[in-house]
Short mmCIF file of C-alpha atoms and ligand atoms in Angstrom, two decimals:
data_model
loop_
_atom_site.label_atom_id
_atom_site.label_comp_id
_atom_site.label_asym_id
_atom_site.label_seq_id
_atom_site.Cartn_x
_atom_site.Cartn_y
_atom_site.Cartn_z
CA UNK A 105 30.46 23.53 90.50
CA UNK A 106 29.64 23.45 94.18
CA UNK A 107 31.77 21.36 96.51
CA UNK A 108 30.78 20.69 100.11
CA UNK A 109 33.88 20.58 102.28
CA UNK A 110 33.41 18.44 105.40
CA UNK A 111 36.75 18.23 107.25
CA UNK A 112 35.50 16.37 110.33
CA UNK A 113 37.74 15.35 113.21
CA UNK A 114 41.30 14.44 114.10
CA UNK A 115 43.64 14.97 111.18
CA UNK A 116 40.62 15.66 108.92
CA UNK A 117 40.91 19.46 108.93
CA UNK A 118 44.68 19.41 108.23
CA UNK A 119 44.55 17.04 105.28
CA UNK A 120 41.42 18.56 103.77
CA UNK A 121 43.05 22.00 103.91
CA UNK A 122 45.84 20.73 101.66
CA UNK A 123 43.39 19.21 99.18
CA UNK A 124 41.47 22.50 99.07
CA UNK A 125 44.70 24.35 98.32
CA UNK A 126 45.37 21.96 95.48
CA UNK A 127 41.86 22.47 94.06
CA UNK A 128 42.32 26.21 94.27
CA UNK A 129 45.41 26.31 92.07
CA UNK A 130 43.89 24.37 89.18
CA UNK A 131 42.53 27.53 87.61
CA UNK A 132 38.90 26.38 87.80
CA UNK A 133 36.03 28.17 89.49
CA UNK A 134 34.77 26.04 92.36
CA UNK A 135 32.26 27.22 94.89
CA UNK A 136 33.34 25.65 98.17
CA UNK A 137 31.43 25.71 101.43
CA UNK A 138 32.64 24.15 104.66
CA UNK A 139 30.49 22.57 107.39
CA UNK A 140 31.18 20.62 110.58
CA UNK A 141 30.64 16.88 110.66
CA UNK A 142 31.31 14.02 113.08
CA UNK A 143 32.63 15.05 116.48
CA UNK A 144 32.94 18.60 115.15
CA UNK A 145 29.24 18.53 114.23
CA UNK A 146 28.38 17.27 117.68
CA UNK A 147 30.40 20.04 119.33
CA UNK A 148 28.88 22.75 117.13
CA UNK A 149 25.25 21.60 116.91
CA UNK A 150 24.83 18.61 119.23
CA UNK A 151 24.63 16.12 116.32
CA UNK A 152 27.29 14.37 114.21
CA UNK A 153 25.37 15.17 111.03
CA UNK A 154 23.78 18.57 111.66
CA UNK A 155 20.78 19.47 109.50
CA UNK A 156 22.67 22.32 107.77
CA UNK A 157 25.59 20.03 106.96
CA UNK A 158 23.28 17.44 105.44
CA UNK A 159 21.52 20.12 103.42
CA UNK A 160 24.84 21.44 102.12
CA UNK A 161 25.86 17.91 101.13
CA UNK A 162 22.54 17.44 99.31
CA UNK A 163 22.86 20.73 97.43
CA UNK A 164 26.48 20.24 96.37
CA UNK A 165 27.69 18.56 93.17
CA UNK A 166 30.31 16.67 95.18
CA UNK A 167 31.49 16.29 98.75
CA UNK A 168 35.08 16.31 99.94
CA UNK A 169 35.20 14.57 103.30
CA UNK A 170 38.09 14.30 105.75
CA UNK A 171 37.56 11.78 108.53
CA UNK A 172 35.43 11.43 111.64
CA UNK A 173 35.89 9.93 115.07
CA UNK A 174 37.75 10.40 118.31
CA UNK A 175 38.01 8.19 121.37
CA UNK A 176 36.48 10.91 123.47
CA UNK A 177 33.10 10.22 121.84
CA UNK A 178 33.18 6.46 122.48
CA UNK A 179 30.91 6.78 125.50
CA UNK A 180 28.19 8.72 123.65
CA UNK A 181 25.05 6.84 122.71
CA UNK A 182 25.41 5.28 119.25
CA UNK A 183 23.17 7.78 117.45
CA UNK A 184 25.42 10.66 118.50
CA UNK A 185 28.77 9.09 117.68
CA UNK A 186 30.86 10.61 114.89
CA UNK A 187 30.66 7.46 112.71
CA UNK A 188 26.92 8.05 112.36
CA UNK A 189 27.72 11.09 110.22
CA UNK A 190 29.37 9.11 107.45
CA UNK A 191 26.81 6.31 107.68
CA UNK A 192 24.00 8.88 107.55
CA UNK A 193 25.50 10.65 104.54
CA UNK A 194 25.93 7.38 102.65
CA UNK A 195 22.39 6.25 103.36
CA UNK A 196 20.58 9.58 102.94
CA UNK A 197 22.38 10.47 99.72
CA UNK A 198 22.14 6.92 98.33
CA UNK A 199 25.91 6.59 97.91
CA UNK A 200 25.80 2.86 97.36
CA UNK A 201 28.90 2.33 95.23
CA UNK A 202 32.19 2.62 97.05
CA UNK A 203 35.40 2.57 94.98
CA UNK A 204 38.53 1.73 96.94
CA UNK A 205 41.53 1.42 94.68
CA UNK A 206 44.68 -0.11 96.15
CA UNK A 207 47.64 1.00 94.07
CA UNK A 208 51.25 0.56 94.99
CA UNK A 209 53.40 3.43 93.81
CA UNK A 210 56.74 1.95 92.71
CA UNK A 211 58.58 4.46 94.92
CA UNK A 212 56.80 3.04 97.97
CA UNK A 213 57.39 -0.69 97.35
CA UNK A 214 59.62 -0.78 100.44
CA UNK A 215 56.84 0.60 102.66
CA UNK A 216 54.71 -2.54 102.34
CA UNK A 217 54.96 -5.20 105.00
CA UNK A 218 54.82 -7.76 102.17
CA UNK A 219 57.78 -8.76 100.01
CA UNK A 220 58.29 -6.30 97.14
CA UNK A 221 57.82 -9.01 94.50
CA UNK A 222 54.39 -9.84 95.93
CA UNK A 223 53.13 -6.26 95.76
CA UNK A 224 55.19 -4.32 93.21
CA UNK A 225 52.92 -3.08 90.45
CA UNK A 226 49.79 -3.81 92.48
CA UNK A 227 46.73 -2.11 91.03
CA UNK A 228 43.43 -3.52 92.23
CA UNK A 229 40.02 -1.99 92.76
CA UNK A 230 37.65 -2.98 95.52
CA UNK A 231 34.04 -2.07 94.92
CA UNK A 232 32.12 -2.22 98.15
CA UNK A 233 28.34 -1.98 98.40
CA UNK A 234 27.81 0.80 100.91
CA UNK A 235 24.17 1.25 101.90
CA UNK A 236 22.89 -2.24 102.67
CA UNK A 237 23.89 -5.43 104.46
CA UNK A 238 24.26 -5.91 108.21
CA UNK A 239 25.33 -2.26 108.48
CA UNK A 240 21.79 -1.06 107.96
CA UNK A 241 19.63 -4.17 108.30
CA UNK A 242 16.71 -4.24 110.70
CA UNK A 243 15.73 -5.60 113.15
CA UNK A 244 18.74 -4.98 115.35
CA UNK A 245 19.30 -4.28 118.99
CA UNK A 246 19.77 -5.87 122.38
CA UNK A 247 16.89 -7.95 123.70
CA UNK A 248 15.96 -10.99 125.71
CA UNK A 249 16.62 -14.03 123.52
CA UNK A 250 13.19 -15.32 122.42
CA UNK A 251 14.45 -18.84 121.62
CA UNK A 252 17.49 -21.05 121.16
CA UNK A 253 19.95 -22.53 123.63
CA UNK A 254 20.32 -19.18 125.42
CA UNK A 255 16.60 -18.35 125.58
CA UNK A 256 15.83 -15.74 128.24
CA UNK A 257 19.37 -14.36 128.27
CA UNK A 258 20.27 -10.92 126.98
CA UNK A 259 21.53 -11.01 123.40
CA UNK A 260 22.73 -8.55 120.78
CA UNK A 261 21.47 -9.05 117.22
CA UNK A 262 21.82 -7.50 113.77
CA UNK A 263 20.28 -8.46 110.45
CA UNK A 264 22.16 -9.19 107.26
CA UNK A 265 19.93 -8.58 104.27
CA UNK A 266 20.30 -7.65 100.63
CA UNK A 267 17.52 -6.83 98.21
CA UNK A 268 17.79 -7.97 94.60
CA UNK A 269 17.88 -4.38 93.32
CA UNK A 270 20.73 -3.54 95.67
CA UNK A 271 22.81 -6.45 94.41
CA UNK A 272 21.96 -5.82 90.76
CA UNK A 273 22.96 -2.16 90.80
CA UNK A 274 26.32 -2.74 92.51
CA UNK A 275 26.99 -5.66 90.17
CA UNK A 276 26.40 -3.41 87.15
CA UNK A 277 28.78 -0.81 88.59
CA UNK A 278 31.42 -3.51 89.12
CA UNK A 279 31.09 -5.08 85.66
CA UNK A 280 31.31 -1.64 84.07
CA UNK A 281 34.41 -0.79 86.08
CA UNK A 282 35.97 -4.12 85.07
CA UNK A 283 35.26 -3.34 81.40
CA UNK A 284 37.43 -0.22 81.73
CA UNK A 285 40.29 -2.23 83.28
CA UNK A 286 41.57 -5.77 82.80
CA UNK A 287 38.01 -7.16 82.42
CA UNK A 288 38.29 -9.52 85.38
CA UNK A 289 35.85 -9.40 88.26
CA UNK A 290 35.90 -11.41 91.49
CA UNK A 291 32.67 -11.41 93.46
CA UNK A 292 33.21 -12.10 97.15
CA UNK A 293 30.55 -13.65 99.39
CA UNK A 294 29.96 -16.33 101.99
CA UNK A 295 27.59 -18.45 99.92
CA UNK A 296 28.70 -21.64 101.68
CA UNK A 297 27.11 -20.47 104.93
CA UNK A 298 24.83 -17.47 104.41
CA UNK A 299 21.51 -17.17 102.56
CA UNK A 300 22.36 -13.59 101.61
CA UNK A 301 25.65 -14.95 100.26
CA UNK A 302 24.03 -17.48 97.94
CA UNK A 303 21.47 -14.90 96.83
CA UNK A 304 24.28 -12.41 96.11
CA UNK A 305 26.10 -15.04 94.04
CA UNK A 306 22.99 -15.95 92.03
CA UNK A 307 22.20 -12.32 91.20
CA UNK A 308 25.79 -11.42 90.25
CA UNK A 309 25.88 -14.51 88.02
CA UNK A 310 22.67 -13.37 86.35
CA UNK A 311 23.94 -9.81 85.76
CA UNK A 312 27.09 -11.32 84.25
CA UNK A 313 25.05 -12.48 81.24
CA UNK A 314 24.97 -8.82 80.15
CA UNK A 315 28.76 -8.55 80.31
CA UNK A 316 30.19 -11.50 78.39
CA UNK A 317 33.48 -9.64 77.87
CA UNK A 318 34.19 -9.72 81.61
CA UNK A 319 35.64 -12.83 83.23
CA UNK A 320 33.76 -13.42 86.48
CA UNK A 321 34.76 -15.64 89.33
CA UNK A 322 33.32 -16.10 92.81
CA UNK A 323 35.28 -16.41 96.01
CA UNK A 324 34.37 -16.98 99.64
CA UNK A 325 35.39 -14.09 101.81
CA UNK A 326 37.82 -16.05 103.98
CA UNK A 327 39.62 -17.30 100.90
CA UNK A 328 39.59 -13.79 99.43
CA UNK A 329 41.30 -12.48 102.58
CA UNK A 330 43.95 -15.17 102.20
CA UNK A 331 44.48 -14.58 98.46
CA UNK A 332 44.76 -10.83 99.07
CA UNK A 333 47.88 -11.32 101.16
CA UNK A 334 49.16 -14.37 99.25
CA UNK A 335 48.94 -13.17 95.65
CA UNK A 336 47.14 -9.81 95.51
CA UNK A 337 48.21 -9.07 91.95
CA UNK A 338 45.99 -11.89 90.68
CA UNK A 339 42.97 -9.67 91.31
CA UNK A 340 41.70 -6.92 89.05
CA UNK A 341 38.31 -5.77 90.39
CA UNK A 342 36.62 -7.20 93.48
CA UNK A 343 32.98 -6.60 94.31
CA UNK A 344 31.50 -7.41 97.67
CA UNK A 345 28.96 -6.41 100.29
CA UNK A 346 29.23 -3.70 102.89
CA UNK A 347 30.60 -5.74 105.80
CA UNK A 348 33.11 -7.86 103.88
CA UNK A 349 34.14 -4.81 101.87
CA UNK A 350 34.92 -2.89 105.03
CA UNK A 351 37.31 -5.59 106.18
CA UNK A 352 38.88 -6.56 102.85
CA UNK A 353 39.49 -2.94 101.83
CA UNK A 354 41.52 -2.26 104.98
CA UNK A 355 43.61 -5.36 104.29
CA UNK A 356 44.06 -4.35 100.64
CA UNK A 357 45.03 -0.84 101.66
CA UNK A 358 47.79 -2.12 103.87
CA UNK A 359 49.29 -4.15 101.02
CA UNK A 360 50.40 -0.84 99.60
CA UNK A 361 52.34 0.03 102.73
CA UNK A 362 50.42 3.12 103.59
CA UNK A 363 46.76 3.64 104.02
CA UNK A 364 47.78 7.32 103.94
CA UNK A 365 48.01 7.10 100.15
CA UNK A 366 44.62 5.70 99.26
CA UNK A 367 41.64 7.72 98.09
CA UNK A 368 38.05 6.55 97.83
CA UNK A 369 34.83 7.51 96.15
CA UNK A 370 31.26 6.76 97.19
CA UNK A 371 28.83 7.33 94.35
CA UNK A 372 25.09 7.45 93.88
CA UNK A 373 23.22 6.33 90.75
CA UNK A 374 24.03 9.64 89.00
CA UNK A 375 27.72 9.78 89.86
CA UNK A 376 27.27 12.40 92.50
CA UNK A 377 29.78 11.42 95.11
CA UNK A 378 31.47 11.74 98.43
CA UNK A 379 35.26 11.57 98.32
CA UNK A 380 37.36 10.69 101.30
CA UNK A 381 40.73 9.19 102.15
CA UNK A 382 40.52 5.48 103.00
CA UNK A 383 42.16 6.11 106.36
CA UNK A 384 40.54 7.38 109.53
CA UNK A 385 40.85 10.45 111.72
CA UNK A 386 44.04 9.34 113.52
CA UNK A 387 43.40 11.39 116.68
CA UNK A 388 46.80 10.34 118.06
CA UNK A 389 48.61 12.51 115.51
CA UNK A 390 45.97 15.24 115.05
CA UNK A 391 47.25 18.81 115.17
CA UNK A 392 50.88 17.77 114.88
CA UNK A 393 51.18 18.65 111.20
CA UNK A 394 52.62 15.24 110.31
CA UNK A 395 49.65 13.50 108.67
CA UNK A 396 49.90 12.44 105.03
CA UNK A 397 47.57 14.62 102.91
CA UNK A 398 48.07 12.62 99.70
CA UNK A 399 45.08 10.29 100.10
CA UNK A 400 42.82 13.33 100.43
CA UNK A 401 44.50 15.11 97.53
CA UNK A 402 44.05 11.97 95.42
CA UNK A 403 40.42 11.83 96.58
CA UNK A 404 39.98 15.35 95.21
CA UNK A 405 41.36 14.03 91.90
CA UNK A 406 38.80 11.22 91.94
CA UNK A 407 36.12 13.83 92.57
CA UNK A 408 37.18 15.76 89.47
CA UNK A 409 37.15 12.56 87.44
CA UNK A 410 33.89 10.94 88.60
CA UNK A 411 31.59 13.77 89.64
CA UNK A 412 32.84 17.02 88.10
CA UNK A 413 33.77 15.76 84.64
CA UNK A 414 37.28 17.23 84.69
CA UNK A 415 39.47 14.23 83.84
CA UNK A 416 42.41 16.36 82.64
CA UNK A 417 42.56 18.18 85.96
CA UNK A 418 42.39 14.83 87.74
CA UNK A 419 45.31 13.59 85.66
CA UNK A 420 47.27 16.72 86.55
CA UNK A 421 46.84 16.04 90.28
CA UNK A 422 47.75 12.36 89.90
CA UNK A 423 50.90 13.36 88.00
CA UNK A 424 51.80 15.98 90.61
CA UNK A 425 51.54 13.38 93.38
CA UNK A 426 53.75 10.97 91.44
CA UNK A 427 56.25 13.74 90.93
CA UNK A 428 56.54 14.63 94.63
CA UNK A 429 57.08 10.95 95.42
CA UNK A 430 59.74 10.78 92.72
CA UNK A 431 61.40 13.82 94.33
CA UNK A 432 61.77 11.69 97.45
CA UNK A 433 59.38 13.63 99.68
CA UNK A 434 57.71 11.48 102.35
CA UNK A 435 55.47 12.07 105.32
CA UNK A 436 56.23 10.05 108.45
CA UNK A 437 53.89 7.17 107.55
CA UNK A 438 55.84 6.36 104.36
CA UNK A 439 59.25 7.60 105.36
CA UNK A 440 62.29 5.39 104.71
CA UNK A 441 65.98 6.15 105.00
CA UNK A 442 67.27 8.00 101.96
CA UNK A 443 64.05 9.98 101.54
CA UNK A 444 63.15 13.46 102.77
CA UNK A 445 60.78 13.62 105.74
CA UNK A 446 58.18 16.38 105.38
CA UNK A 447 55.05 17.45 107.24
CA UNK A 448 51.49 17.85 106.04
CA UNK A 449 51.84 21.41 104.80
CA UNK A 450 55.19 20.90 103.11
CA UNK A 451 53.73 17.93 101.26
CA UNK A 452 50.79 20.09 100.16
CA UNK A 453 53.24 22.83 99.09
CA UNK A 454 55.15 20.34 96.99
CA UNK A 455 52.01 19.14 95.20
CA UNK A 456 50.94 22.74 94.54
CA UNK A 457 54.40 23.53 93.19
CA UNK A 458 54.39 20.43 90.98
CA UNK A 459 51.02 21.57 89.57
CA UNK A 460 52.40 24.97 88.68
C1 LIG B 18 35.06 2.83 106.50
C2 LIG B 18 34.94 3.00 107.99
C3 LIG B 18 33.46 3.17 108.32
C4 LIG B 18 32.76 1.89 107.92
C5 LIG B 18 33.17 3.54 109.78
C6 LIG B 18 33.88 4.81 110.19
C7 LIG B 18 31.69 3.69 110.04
O1 LIG B 18 35.52 1.94 108.66
O2 LIG B 18 34.67 3.75 105.75
O3 LIG B 18 35.56 1.79 106.08
O4 LIG B 18 32.72 0.93 108.69
O5 LIG B 18 32.25 1.85 106.80
MG1 LIG B 19 36.52 0.58 107.40
#
């Protein structure tokens, strides 16, 4: 099994190193190859997604990704910014199905900004479409407004669009995921305002006919945002487009108290995938050895489960993470009084030890 290791920027290299250590003690033979991506790709080869990095990602069975981005690249032209690396990987590799679980570990109930009774036992799954929508829609740009009340003025514009096939395939992924859980699916759109929203709703409703065992409901995105903070446990699986999924998944992540705990998977039609923590590159704490590596370690577990067909090894990692939390070990982002503050490496050590 070949794994492409793309650490990226900021805390990326530190947290990915811990996940690699964990993979290496499982007793399996993985072929791992590392390549620069994001700002690191730009520094090394003048492009956030260097040709060799993309080729490695294409050739691998799975990709373990850290994070990209740093303020120092904010002034670069868009095509050279670190974020283009992850967008390029998603699009080029066809990684259209993004799984973002938001699970609250009982030990961390106090870390949430919401009342414990609202979030304790939370276990929801956001499925975000990842290669369409306003993220990739053309035309886009800055131009002279051709019409409207501001005709002749400069305007920025993007295009929100979804093809039927794109909606159908993500709907199938979502219904199938719901079948493996509590069999409830909420589809989120803005059908009251947007054409793409109504179209999305119609197609999801049609796909539902093939999954009578799943209970489907539809929700407008503004209401979904409200319900996520009001009564998040009412959800089981949510499916939504790229833009709304970006926003709702950050909100859902924060329900759990620490975005430093949440893994994610981005899969293509054949379950080849890119696995990354849900959090970003956190340049403010990079190199300090204090970042939480657990989201990346849990992402490696998802990789074993979804792409490498090693569910037992995935279970072992999940159990090891639970055990270090039960031991009271906490990185700074989830630290509370009465628990033991540890750094990135010590947290990785503890997971490795729990695995042995
Ligand atoms: C995410 C991130 C990315 C996105 C950025 C880094 C391009 O926010 O994975 O949610 O907007 O999809
Ligand atoms: Mg985001």
